[in-house]
Every structure is written in structure tokens, then in C-alpha cells.
C-alpha atoms as an extended CHARMM CRD file, in Angstrom:
* protein
*
       138  EXT
         1         1  MET       CA              0.0300000000        0.1120000000        0.2220000000  PROA      1               0.0000000000
         2         2  TYR       CA              1.1360000000        3.3100000000       -0.5830000000  PROA      2               0.0000000000
         3         3  PRO       CA             -0.4670000000        7.0680000000       -0.0170000000  PROA      3               0.0000000000
         4         4  ILE       CA             -2.3660000000        8.8880000000       -2.6130000000  PROA      4               0.0000000000
         5         5  ARG       CA             -3.1730000000       12.3530000000       -1.9000000000  PROA      5               0.0000000000
         6         6  GLY       CA             -6.8600000000       13.7940000000       -2.9240000000  PROA      6               0.0000000000
         7         7  GLN       CA             -8.0400000000       16.9590000000       -2.9000000000  PROA      7               0.0000000000
         8         8  VAL       CA            -11.9910000000       18.1130000000       -3.3100000000  PROA      8               0.0000000000
         9         9  VAL       CA            -13.9280000000       21.0710000000       -2.9540000000  PROA      9               0.0000000000
        10        10  ALA       CA            -17.3950000000       21.7160000000       -1.7920000000  PROA      10              0.0000000000
        11        11  LEU       CA            -19.3390000000       24.3840000000       -3.6840000000  PROA      11              0.0000000000
        12        12  LYS       CA            -22.8810000000       26.0100000000       -2.8400000000  PROA      12              0.0000000000
        13        13  ALA       CA            -24.4460000000       24.6490000000       -6.3210000000  PROA      13              0.0000000000
        14        14  PRO       CA            -28.1410000000       23.5230000000       -5.4780000000  PROA      14              0.0000000000
        15        15  TRP       CA            -28.9730000000       23.5530000000       -9.2290000000  PROA      15              0.0000000000
        16        16  VAL       CA            -26.8340000000       20.9490000000      -10.1270000000  PROA      16              0.0000000000
        17        17  LYS       CA            -28.6440000000       17.4940000000      -10.0330000000  PROA      17              0.0000000000
        18        18  GLN       CA            -26.7070000000       15.0010000000      -12.2920000000  PROA      18              0.0000000000
        19        19  LEU       CA            -23.6680000000       13.1090000000      -11.1680000000  PROA      19              0.0000000000
        20        20  ILE       CA            -20.8110000000       13.8450000000      -13.7790000000  PROA      20              0.0000000000
        21        21  ALA       CA            -17.5090000000       11.4350000000      -13.8650000000  PROA      21              0.0000000000
        22        22  ALA       CA            -15.0420000000       11.7280000000      -16.4560000000  PROA      22              0.0000000000
        23        23  GLU       CA            -11.4910000000       12.0160000000      -17.1990000000  PROA      23              0.0000000000
        24        24  VAL       CA            -10.3970000000       15.5760000000      -18.3680000000  PROA      24              0.0000000000
        25        25  GLU       CA             -6.9440000000       16.0280000000      -19.2260000000  PROA      25              0.0000000000
        26        26  GLY       CA             -5.4200000000       12.8610000000      -18.3100000000  PROA      26              0.0000000000
        27        27  ARG       CA             -7.0480000000       13.1070000000      -14.6820000000  PROA      27              0.0000000000
        28        28  PHE       CA            -10.0030000000       11.7790000000      -13.0820000000  PROA      28              0.0000000000
        29        29  THR       CA            -13.0330000000       14.6530000000      -12.7430000000  PROA      29              0.0000000000
        30        30  TYR       CA            -16.2170000000       14.5000000000      -10.8440000000  PROA      30              0.0000000000
        31        31  ILE       CA            -19.2780000000       16.4750000000       -9.8920000000  PROA      31              0.0000000000
        32        32  ILE       CA            -21.2920000000       14.7270000000       -6.9850000000  PROA      32              0.0000000000
        33        33  PRO       CA            -24.5570000000       16.7400000000       -6.3840000000  PROA      33              0.0000000000
        34        34  ARG       CA            -25.9410000000       16.6400000000       -2.5360000000  PROA      34              0.0000000000
        35        35  SER       CA            -28.8260000000       18.6990000000       -1.1940000000  PROA      35              0.0000000000
        36        36  ASP       CA            -27.6440000000       22.1450000000       -1.5890000000  PROA      36              0.0000000000
        37        37  GLU       CA            -23.8640000000       21.5960000000       -2.8340000000  PROA      37              0.0000000000
        38        38  VAL       CA            -21.3010000000       19.5720000000       -4.9890000000  PROA      38              0.0000000000
        39        39  ILE       CA            -18.3970000000       18.0240000000       -4.0320000000  PROA      39              0.0000000000
        40        40  ILE       CA            -16.1720000000       18.3220000000       -7.1900000000  PROA      40              0.0000000000
        41        41  GLY       CA            -12.5900000000       16.8460000000       -7.7190000000  PROA      41              0.0000000000
        42        42  GLY       CA            -10.0710000000       15.9700000000       -7.7470000000  PROA      42              0.0000000000
        43        43  THR       CA             -6.4870000000       14.7810000000       -7.4850000000  PROA      43              0.0000000000
        44        44  THR       CA             -4.8860000000       11.4530000000       -7.5170000000  PROA      44              0.0000000000
        45        45  GLN       CA             -1.4980000000       12.1220000000       -6.4150000000  PROA      45              0.0000000000
        46        46  VAL       CA              0.6750000000        8.9520000000       -5.7890000000  PROA      46              0.0000000000
        47        47  GLY       CA              3.3670000000        9.4550000000       -3.0170000000  PROA      47              0.0000000000
        48        48  ASN       CA              2.2970000000       12.7210000000       -2.0880000000  PROA      48              0.0000000000
        49        49  TRP       CA              1.9350000000       12.7270000000        1.7190000000  PROA      49              0.0000000000
        50        50  SER       CA              0.4920000000       16.2540000000        2.0810000000  PROA      50              0.0000000000
        51        51  THR       CA             -2.8650000000       16.8190000000        3.8660000000  PROA      51              0.0000000000
        52        52  GLU       CA             -2.4970000000       20.6240000000        3.2870000000  PROA      52              0.0000000000
        53        53  ILE       CA             -4.9830000000       22.5110000000        0.7970000000  PROA      53              0.0000000000
        54        54  ASP       CA             -3.2310000000       23.3470000000       -2.1300000000  PROA      54              0.0000000000
        55        55  PRO       CA             -4.6820000000       26.2640000000       -4.0580000000  PROA      55              0.0000000000
        56        56  SER       CA             -3.0790000000       25.5500000000       -7.3130000000  PROA      56              0.0000000000
        57        57  ASP       CA             -4.9860000000       22.4280000000       -7.0050000000  PROA      57              0.0000000000
        58        58  ARG       CA             -8.3540000000       23.8910000000       -5.9680000000  PROA      58              0.0000000000
        59        59  GLU       CA             -7.9060000000       26.2820000000       -9.2150000000  PROA      59              0.0000000000
        60        60  ASP       CA             -7.5980000000       23.4330000000      -11.5220000000  PROA      60              0.0000000000
        61        61  ILE       CA            -10.3580000000       21.1150000000       -9.8770000000  PROA      61              0.0000000000
        62        62  ILE       CA            -12.9290000000       24.1110000000      -10.4630000000  PROA      62              0.0000000000
        63        63  ALA       CA            -11.4830000000       24.7830000000      -13.8870000000  PROA      63              0.0000000000
        64        64  ARG       CA            -11.8920000000       21.0300000000      -15.1770000000  PROA      64              0.0000000000
        65        65  CYS       CA            -15.3600000000       20.7670000000      -13.4380000000  PROA      65              0.0000000000
        66        66  SER       CA            -16.4410000000       24.1470000000      -15.1550000000  PROA      66              0.0000000000
        67        67  LYS       CA            -15.9200000000       22.6020000000      -18.5560000000  PROA      67              0.0000000000
        68        68  PHE       CA            -19.2450000000       20.6340000000      -17.6650000000  PROA      68              0.0000000000
        69        69  VAL       CA            -20.8980000000       23.0890000000      -15.6550000000  PROA      69              0.0000000000
        70        70  PRO       CA            -19.7250000000       26.3490000000      -16.3150000000  PROA      70              0.0000000000
        71        71  GLY       CA            -21.4210000000       28.0040000000      -13.3180000000  PROA      71              0.0000000000
        72        72  LEU       CA            -19.7010000000       26.1840000000      -11.1160000000  PROA      72              0.0000000000
        73        73  ALA       CA            -16.5150000000       28.7320000000      -11.5410000000  PROA      73              0.0000000000
        74        74  GLN       CA            -18.4240000000       31.5550000000       -9.7560000000  PROA      74              0.0000000000
        75        75  ALA       CA            -20.1500000000       29.3450000000       -7.0600000000  PROA      75              0.0000000000
        76        76  GLU       CA            -19.3180000000       29.6590000000       -3.6010000000  PROA      76              0.0000000000
        77        77  ILE       CA            -16.5570000000       27.6270000000       -1.7130000000  PROA      77              0.0000000000
        78        78  VAL       CA            -18.1530000000       26.0460000000        1.1120000000  PROA      78              0.0000000000
        79        79  ASN       CA            -15.3390000000       23.7790000000        2.1590000000  PROA      79              0.0000000000
        80        80  GLU       CA            -12.4820000000       21.9400000000        0.7750000000  PROA      80              0.0000000000
        81        81  TRP       CA            -10.1100000000       19.3300000000        2.1510000000  PROA      81              0.0000000000
        82        82  ALA       CA             -7.1890000000       16.8700000000        1.3850000000  PROA      82              0.0000000000
        83        83  GLY       CA             -6.4570000000       13.9210000000        2.8850000000  PROA      83              0.0000000000
        84        84  LEU       CA             -4.4960000000       10.4750000000        2.1110000000  PROA      84              0.0000000000
        85        85  ARG       CA             -6.3130000000        7.0750000000        0.7700000000  PROA      85              0.0000000000
        86        86  PRO       CA             -4.5560000000        4.0660000000        0.5980000000  PROA      86              0.0000000000
        87        87  GLY       CA             -3.4530000000        2.8820000000       -2.7030000000  PROA      87              0.0000000000
        88        88  ARG       CA             -3.3610000000       -0.4250000000       -4.2930000000  PROA      88              0.0000000000
        89        89  GLU       CA             -2.9960000000       -1.8940000000       -7.3360000000  PROA      89              0.0000000000
        90        90  ARG       CA             -6.2730000000       -2.8430000000       -7.5900000000  PROA      90              0.0000000000
        91        91  VAL       CA             -9.5100000000       -2.3300000000       -5.0690000000  PROA      91              0.0000000000
        92        92  ARG       CA             -9.9160000000       -5.0630000000       -2.5050000000  PROA      92              0.0000000000
        93        93  LEU       CA            -13.7490000000       -5.9130000000       -1.9210000000  PROA      93              0.0000000000
        94        94  GLU       CA            -13.9990000000       -9.4090000000       -0.8190000000  PROA      94              0.0000000000
        95        95  ALA       CA            -15.0800000000      -11.5410000000        2.2920000000  PROA      95              0.0000000000
        96        96  GLU       CA            -12.4060000000      -13.3920000000        4.1970000000  PROA      96              0.0000000000
        97        97  VAL       CA            -13.3590000000      -16.3960000000        6.7570000000  PROA      97              0.0000000000
        98        98  ILE       CA            -11.2810000000      -15.9610000000        9.6840000000  PROA      98              0.0000000000
        99        99  SER       CA            -13.1530000000      -18.7970000000       11.4640000000  PROA      99              0.0000000000
       100       100  SER       CA            -16.3080000000      -20.5230000000       11.5770000000  PROA      100             0.0000000000
       101       101  LYS       CA            -17.8190000000      -17.6120000000       13.5060000000  PROA      101             0.0000000000
       102       102  THR       CA            -16.0550000000      -14.6850000000       11.8930000000  PROA      102             0.0000000000
       103       103  THR       CA            -15.8270000000      -13.1730000000        8.3960000000  PROA      103             0.0000000000
       104       104  VAL       CA            -13.9810000000      -10.3170000000        7.5380000000  PROA      104             0.0000000000
       105       105  VAL       CA            -15.3120000000       -8.0270000000        4.7450000000  PROA      105             0.0000000000
       106       106  HSD       CA            -12.7000000000       -6.0900000000        2.9100000000  PROA      106             0.0000000000
       107       107  ASN       CA            -13.3720000000       -2.8900000000        1.2720000000  PROA      107             0.0000000000
       108       108  TYR       CA            -10.2810000000       -0.4710000000        0.4800000000  PROA      108             0.0000000000
       109       109  GLY       CA             -7.7960000000        0.4500000000       -1.7780000000  PROA      109             0.0000000000
       110       110  HSD       CA            -10.0770000000        2.8860000000       -4.0600000000  PROA      110             0.0000000000
       111       111  ALA       CA             -7.3760000000        5.3990000000       -4.2960000000  PROA      111             0.0000000000
       112       112  GLY       CA             -8.9150000000        8.5840000000       -5.3450000000  PROA      112             0.0000000000
       113       113  LYS       CA            -11.9960000000        7.6150000000       -6.4770000000  PROA      113             0.0000000000
       114       114  GLY       CA            -13.5150000000        6.7310000000       -3.3220000000  PROA      114             0.0000000000
       115       115  LEU       CA            -16.6290000000        9.1370000000       -3.5720000000  PROA      115             0.0000000000
       116       116  ALA       CA            -17.3750000000        8.0360000000       -6.6620000000  PROA      116             0.0000000000
       117       117  PHE       CA            -17.1570000000        4.3740000000       -5.8440000000  PROA      117             0.0000000000
       118       118  SER       CA            -18.5930000000        4.4460000000       -2.6090000000  PROA      118             0.0000000000
       119       119  VAL       CA            -22.4680000000        3.2160000000       -3.2560000000  PROA      119             0.0000000000
       120       120  GLY       CA            -21.6280000000        0.6410000000       -5.5170000000  PROA      120             0.0000000000
       121       121  CYS       CA            -18.9600000000       -0.6380000000       -3.4040000000  PROA      121             0.0000000000
       122       122  ALA       CA            -21.3220000000       -0.2990000000       -0.5300000000  PROA      122             0.0000000000
       123       123  LYS       CA            -23.7960000000       -2.3770000000       -1.9690000000  PROA      123             0.0000000000
       124       124  ASP       CA            -21.3940000000       -5.1660000000       -3.0150000000  PROA      124             0.0000000000
       125       125  THR       CA            -20.2550000000       -5.1800000000        0.6600000000  PROA      125             0.0000000000
       126       126  LEU       CA            -23.6560000000       -5.4220000000        1.8680000000  PROA      126             0.0000000000
       127       127  SER       CA            -24.1550000000       -8.4390000000       -0.7430000000  PROA      127             0.0000000000
       128       128  LEU       CA            -21.1020000000      -10.0920000000        0.8210000000  PROA      128             0.0000000000
       129       129  ILE       CA            -22.3380000000       -9.4080000000        4.6270000000  PROA      129             0.0000000000
       130       130  GLU       CA            -25.7550000000      -11.0820000000        3.5220000000  PROA      130             0.0000000000
       131       131  ALA       CA            -24.6800000000      -14.4080000000        2.0630000000  PROA      131             0.0000000000
       132       132  SER       CA            -22.0380000000      -14.5890000000        5.2540000000  PROA      132             0.0000000000
       133       133  LEU       CA            -24.8570000000      -14.0670000000        7.4160000000  PROA      133             0.0000000000
       134       134  THR       CA            -26.9730000000      -16.5330000000        5.5410000000  PROA      134             0.0000000000
       135       135  GLU       CA            -24.0170000000      -19.0140000000        5.4840000000  PROA      135             0.0000000000
       136       136  LYS       CA            -23.8130000000      -18.8030000000        9.1820000000  PROA      136             0.0000000000
       137       137  GLY       CA            -27.5130000000      -19.2820000000        9.6620000000  PROA      137             0.0000000000
       138       138  PHE       CA            -28.4910000000      -15.8220000000       10.3460000000  PROA      138             0.0000000000
């Protein structure tokens, strides 16, 4: 495993209702609507340990996302954050039987795509948990 730095921006943009995810200039770019705001991103910086906000990353994220929704360039910044994600060559999403009574469901290594993959991976995780409980007679 290795660190992957990600930075995202939350903008006040209640008019945006559609999720957008695309590759722009070789970088994964997304707009995820919430009730009154959107989360836009992002960065995927392998090996970068910094959790500080980088203004140039903010400007780049807003510029890329504004290609899809031009009004985002003038939207109010509500919040922004940067963090580290565990990187792997591929996502680990599987059940591991530890004992007859214990199964661990692994769901990690999403790198810079955690927000985008969260719903799908959560559903797959739930399916693995339900299968394990059924197998154990619950």
C-alpha cells in the first residue's frame, strides 16, 4: 500500500442535480450533487503525503469541472479538504473467512475514487455480509 493524496472542493450549487464523472486532461474529474452543494474533484497524487490544501489544485479542480457546468466557476466555496487514501494496484472487495464464526469483509484501496465508487462498493459489501450471515444461519 502507498499514499494517494486527494483534494476536493464543496461548492454551493443547488441547481446541479446530475452526477458527472469523466477523464479530463488525463485526470479523473467528477461532480457529485448533494442537497445544496456539490463535491467536485479531484486529485490523485501518488506518493504525496501532504494533507494541506493546495490553492493550485483547487483552481485546477474548479477549471476542469467548469467545463461541464460553467456556473461552478462563480459558485461559493463551502468547504475543501485534502487527505490521504490507501493506494493499491486494485480495489480489495472480498470476504475473508477468519473462523467458523468470523468473516471479515474487506473494502479498501479505492485510491482517488472513493466518493465515486462508494455507493456501488457499499452495495457489494452489503451483499457479501448478507451472504456470510445466511451461510452462518442468521
